[in-house]
Amino acid sequence: MSQVGPGLDPVGFSVVSTTPHAGGDVIVFDVEGTAVALANVDGNLYAFDDTCTHRECPLSEGEFDGPIVTCPCHRSRFDLRTGDVLNGPATLPIRVRRLVHEAERLLVEH
Ligand code: FES
């Protein structure tokens, strides 16, 4: 996660109103019509599109192991740092989104 510094315009980001707790907590919220999941895994926050690229199951209901999520439907695995597929049947990556802290706020990339 990066900090908003001088010159970094937060345009293109939405404020996250609730932050998940540590220990695998996940919240899902709407970002301009797309379900985006925010997961707190061992104190690290990951923001990513919640819809699996295989058959659209919600990844927020999957298993988290460090920066890896396993889809609850057919067990595709994705790297939450990059969105890359680690194991199919999915072949397309998920979109991961940048998070920034601005003062007391957490913002997620549109
Ligand atoms: S819907 Fe995720 S692996 Fe099939």
PDB file of N, CA and C in Angstrom, residues 3 19 56 59 99 108:
ATOM      1  N   GLN A   3       1.332   5.581   0.197  1.00  0.00           N
ATOM      2  CA  GLN A   3       0.815   6.790   0.819  1.00  0.00           C
ATOM      3  C   GLN A   3       0.571   7.822  -0.271  1.00  0.00           C
ATOM      4  N   THR A  19     -13.093  -0.654   7.084  1.00  0.00           N
ATOM      5  CA  THR A  19     -11.849  -1.374   6.864  1.00  0.00           C
ATOM      6  C   THR A  19     -11.944  -2.745   7.525  1.00  0.00           C
ATOM      7  N   GLU A  56     -17.401 -16.675 -12.439  1.00  0.00           N
ATOM      8  CA  GLU A  56     -17.976 -15.536 -11.719  1.00  0.00           C
ATOM      9  C   GLU A  56     -18.366 -15.814 -10.268  1.00  0.00           C
ATOM     10  N   LEU A  59     -14.900 -14.326  -5.027  1.00  0.00           N
ATOM     11  CA  LEU A  59     -13.624 -14.701  -4.415  1.00  0.00           C
ATOM     12  C   LEU A  59     -13.575 -14.350  -2.936  1.00  0.00           C
ATOM     13  N   LEU A  99      -4.426   0.747  -3.330  1.00  0.00           N
ATOM     14  CA  LEU A  99      -4.972   1.362  -2.125  1.00  0.00           C
ATOM     15  C   LEU A  99      -4.018   2.460  -1.686  1.00  0.00           C
ATOM     16  N   VAL A 108      -9.544   3.483  -2.546  1.00  0.00           N
ATOM     17  CA  VAL A 108      -9.299   2.392  -3.478  1.00  0.00           C
ATOM     18  C   VAL A 108      -9.439   2.915  -4.901  1.00  0.00           C
TER      19      VAL A 108
END
